[in-house]
Amino acid sequence: MEKSSQSGKFLPAYGYGLALISIVFTVIFYLTKLYGNLWMGYLGNIIMFIGVLLSIIHYNRVRHDRGSAMSAFSMGWRTTLLATIIYAVFMILFHFLVGGNPAHSLQEHDTVKDNFWVYFLGNIIFVNLFVGVVAALLGAMVFKSDQKTTSPNEP
């Protein structure tokens, strides 16, 4: 019983942490007018990928490497979902407070507000969920504790 209560305690920490890191980078990139650069989006995706992998590694350590691949994937999925929801809510609020698309902050035309929803659905929702699921699948398979390369009868 202690293992499951410990694993449940750090689940929100990774989701909140990933969302907070994404929010901090969004604000920094917006203030420095760098958010319009293409590689800034890739940095956010790398942060999500590495964060989900780290949450699975920590989950396995807390469970003393006795967790199944499905439970590790579930941990990664929940971390992804929590971080994506928090970051999406922040981006909607940020959009209404700042007015305009932070991804295109260097452009000054009337279609910027219309492009926000494409950016929001494409990059913030779809890409973050996709990268998180890929990281969860990879982490669940790579960090699975009971992988065997030989048959039980071989020495």
Tab-separated table of C-alpha atoms in Angstrom:
chain	number	residue	atom	x	y	z
A	1	MET	CA	0.000	0.000	0.000
A	2	GLU	CA	2.848	2.387	0.710
A	3	LYS	CA	4.205	2.080	-2.826
A	4	SER	CA	0.981	3.189	-4.487
A	5	SER	CA	0.565	6.156	-2.152
A	6	GLN	CA	4.160	7.233	-2.840
A	7	SER	CA	3.726	6.968	-6.589
A	8	GLY	CA	0.520	8.979	-6.432
A	9	LYS	CA	2.251	11.802	-4.570
A	10	PHE	CA	4.790	12.646	-7.248
A	11	LEU	CA	2.447	12.393	-10.217
A	12	PRO	CA	1.227	15.979	-9.929
A	13	ALA	CA	4.768	17.206	-9.264
A	14	TYR	CA	5.988	16.178	-12.719
A	15	GLY	CA	2.886	17.457	-14.490
A	16	TYR	CA	2.994	20.762	-12.645
A	17	GLY	CA	6.737	20.994	-13.157
A	18	LEU	CA	6.510	20.443	-16.905
A	19	ALA	CA	3.722	22.985	-17.193
A	20	LEU	CA	5.653	25.517	-15.105
A	21	ILE	CA	8.807	25.098	-17.191
A	22	SER	CA	6.776	25.555	-20.387
A	23	ILE	CA	5.081	28.643	-18.972
A	24	VAL	CA	8.379	30.201	-17.881
A	25	PHE	CA	9.934	29.606	-21.295
A	26	THR	CA	6.841	31.005	-23.035
A	27	VAL	CA	7.013	34.220	-21.016
A	28	ILE	CA	10.786	34.556	-21.494
A	29	PHE	CA	10.550	33.929	-25.240
A	30	TYR	CA	7.633	36.341	-25.558
A	31	LEU	CA	9.434	39.108	-23.674
A	32	THR	CA	12.600	38.660	-25.708
A	33	LYS	CA	10.569	38.398	-28.971
A	34	LEU	CA	12.162	35.046	-29.769
A	35	TYR	CA	8.994	32.974	-29.632
A	36	GLY	CA	8.368	33.398	-33.356
A	37	ASN	CA	11.495	31.364	-34.151
A	38	LEU	CA	10.793	27.818	-35.249
A	39	TRP	CA	13.311	26.151	-32.937
A	40	MET	CA	11.596	27.597	-29.848
A	41	GLY	CA	8.676	25.237	-30.457
A	42	TYR	CA	11.081	22.336	-30.728
A	43	LEU	CA	12.562	23.282	-27.354
A	44	GLY	CA	9.120	22.986	-25.759
A	45	ASN	CA	8.632	19.571	-27.342
A	46	ILE	CA	12.020	18.393	-26.058
A	47	ILE	CA	11.102	19.589	-22.568
A	48	MET	CA	7.864	17.582	-22.697
A	49	PHE	CA	9.647	14.481	-24.003
A	50	ILE	CA	12.422	14.532	-21.402
A	51	GLY	CA	10.021	15.410	-18.576
A	52	VAL	CA	7.750	12.444	-19.321
A	53	LEU	CA	10.753	10.110	-19.508
A	54	LEU	CA	12.022	11.413	-16.157
A	55	SER	CA	8.599	10.892	-14.574
A	56	ILE	CA	8.609	7.249	-15.725
A	57	ILE	CA	12.154	6.699	-14.460
A	58	HIS	CA	11.208	8.136	-11.068
A	59	TYR	CA	7.994	6.096	-11.011
A	60	ASN	CA	9.981	2.897	-11.591
A	61	ARG	CA	12.456	3.783	-8.846
A	62	VAL	CA	9.671	4.419	-6.345
A	63	ARG	CA	8.094	1.088	-7.316
A	64	HIS	CA	11.528	-0.600	-6.962
A	65	ASP	CA	11.460	-1.591	-10.653
A	66	ARG	CA	8.503	-3.901	-10.079
A	67	GLY	CA	5.945	-1.939	-12.102
A	68	SER	CA	4.533	-3.200	-15.343
A	69	ALA	CA	5.024	-1.515	-18.697
A	70	MET	CA	1.334	-0.581	-18.696
A	71	SER	CA	1.575	1.160	-15.328
A	72	ALA	CA	4.683	3.050	-16.486
A	73	PHE	CA	2.874	4.118	-19.666
A	74	SER	CA	-0.099	5.192	-17.576
A	75	MET	CA	2.201	7.326	-15.440
A	76	GLY	CA	3.643	8.986	-18.530
A	77	TRP	CA	0.200	9.547	-20.041
A	78	ARG	CA	-1.162	11.159	-16.874
A	79	THR	CA	1.902	13.394	-16.619
A	80	THR	CA	1.473	14.426	-20.252
A	81	LEU	CA	-2.224	15.085	-19.850
A	82	LEU	CA	-1.795	17.171	-16.697
A	83	ALA	CA	1.048	19.265	-18.143
A	84	THR	CA	-0.797	19.818	-21.431
A	85	ILE	CA	-4.037	20.886	-19.736
A	86	ILE	CA	-2.294	23.354	-17.428
A	87	TYR	CA	-0.202	24.783	-20.261
A	88	ALA	CA	-3.246	25.049	-22.543
A	89	VAL	CA	-5.223	26.942	-19.903
A	90	PHE	CA	-2.264	29.279	-19.411
A	91	MET	CA	-1.936	29.889	-23.157
A	92	ILE	CA	-5.629	30.759	-23.500
A	93	LEU	CA	-5.371	33.213	-20.611
A	94	PHE	CA	-2.092	34.549	-22.002
A	95	HIS	CA	-3.710	35.029	-25.394
A	96	PHE	CA	-6.579	37.050	-23.949
A	97	LEU	CA	-4.337	39.094	-21.638
A	98	VAL	CA	-1.595	39.878	-24.138
A	99	GLY	CA	-3.841	39.925	-27.183
A	100	GLY	CA	-2.416	38.138	-30.146
A	101	ASN	CA	-0.454	35.032	-30.852
A	102	PRO	CA	2.803	34.762	-28.912
A	103	ALA	CA	4.085	32.393	-31.557
A	104	HIS	CA	3.894	35.178	-34.104
A	105	SER	CA	4.775	38.116	-31.855
A	106	LEU	CA	7.082	39.581	-34.485
A	107	GLN	CA	4.291	39.841	-37.046
A	108	GLU	CA	2.023	42.855	-36.871
A	109	HIS	CA	-1.073	42.201	-38.948
A	110	ASP	CA	-4.759	41.609	-38.272
A	111	THR	CA	-4.772	37.846	-38.839
A	112	VAL	CA	-2.574	37.162	-35.806
A	113	LYS	CA	-5.554	36.606	-33.512
A	114	ASP	CA	-7.097	34.170	-35.996
A	115	ASN	CA	-3.887	32.168	-36.233
A	116	PHE	CA	-3.743	31.628	-32.482
A	117	TRP	CA	-6.323	28.844	-32.579
A	118	VAL	CA	-4.432	26.985	-35.285
A	119	TYR	CA	-1.250	27.324	-33.217
A	120	PHE	CA	-3.131	26.367	-30.046
A	121	LEU	CA	-4.759	23.227	-31.460
A	122	GLY	CA	-1.758	22.195	-33.533
A	123	ASN	CA	1.243	22.861	-31.350
A	124	ILE	CA	-0.026	23.146	-27.808
A	125	ILE	CA	-2.625	20.375	-27.857
A	126	PHE	CA	-1.776	17.919	-30.647
A	127	VAL	CA	2.033	18.056	-30.653
A	128	ASN	CA	2.364	18.053	-26.855
A	129	LEU	CA	0.011	15.081	-26.550
A	130	PHE	CA	1.759	13.253	-29.401
A	131	VAL	CA	5.244	13.845	-27.979
A	132	GLY	CA	4.047	12.850	-24.507
A	133	VAL	CA	2.483	9.608	-25.742
A	134	VAL	CA	5.615	8.719	-27.721
A	135	ALA	CA	7.760	9.419	-24.662
A	136	ALA	CA	5.418	7.378	-22.462
A	137	LEU	CA	5.511	4.424	-24.872
A	138	LEU	CA	9.273	4.606	-25.213
A	139	GLY	CA	9.804	5.025	-21.494
A	140	ALA	CA	7.463	2.176	-20.629
A	141	MET	CA	9.262	-0.213	-22.980
A	142	VAL	CA	12.846	0.882	-22.308
A	143	PHE	CA	12.618	1.195	-18.539
A	144	LYS	CA	10.531	-1.932	-18.001
A	145	SER	CA	12.181	-3.844	-15.203
A	146	ASP	CA	11.603	-7.479	-16.184
A	147	GLN	CA	13.028	-7.553	-19.685
A	148	LYS	CA	14.644	-10.887	-20.469
A	149	THR	CA	17.016	-11.561	-23.328
A	150	THR	CA	17.448	-15.288	-22.717
A	151	SER	CA	14.993	-18.057	-22.117
A	152	PRO	CA	14.481	-19.248	-18.544
A	153	ASN	CA	16.217	-22.601	-19.252
A	154	GLU	CA	19.478	-21.039	-20.475
A	155	PRO	CA	22.176	-20.079	-17.982
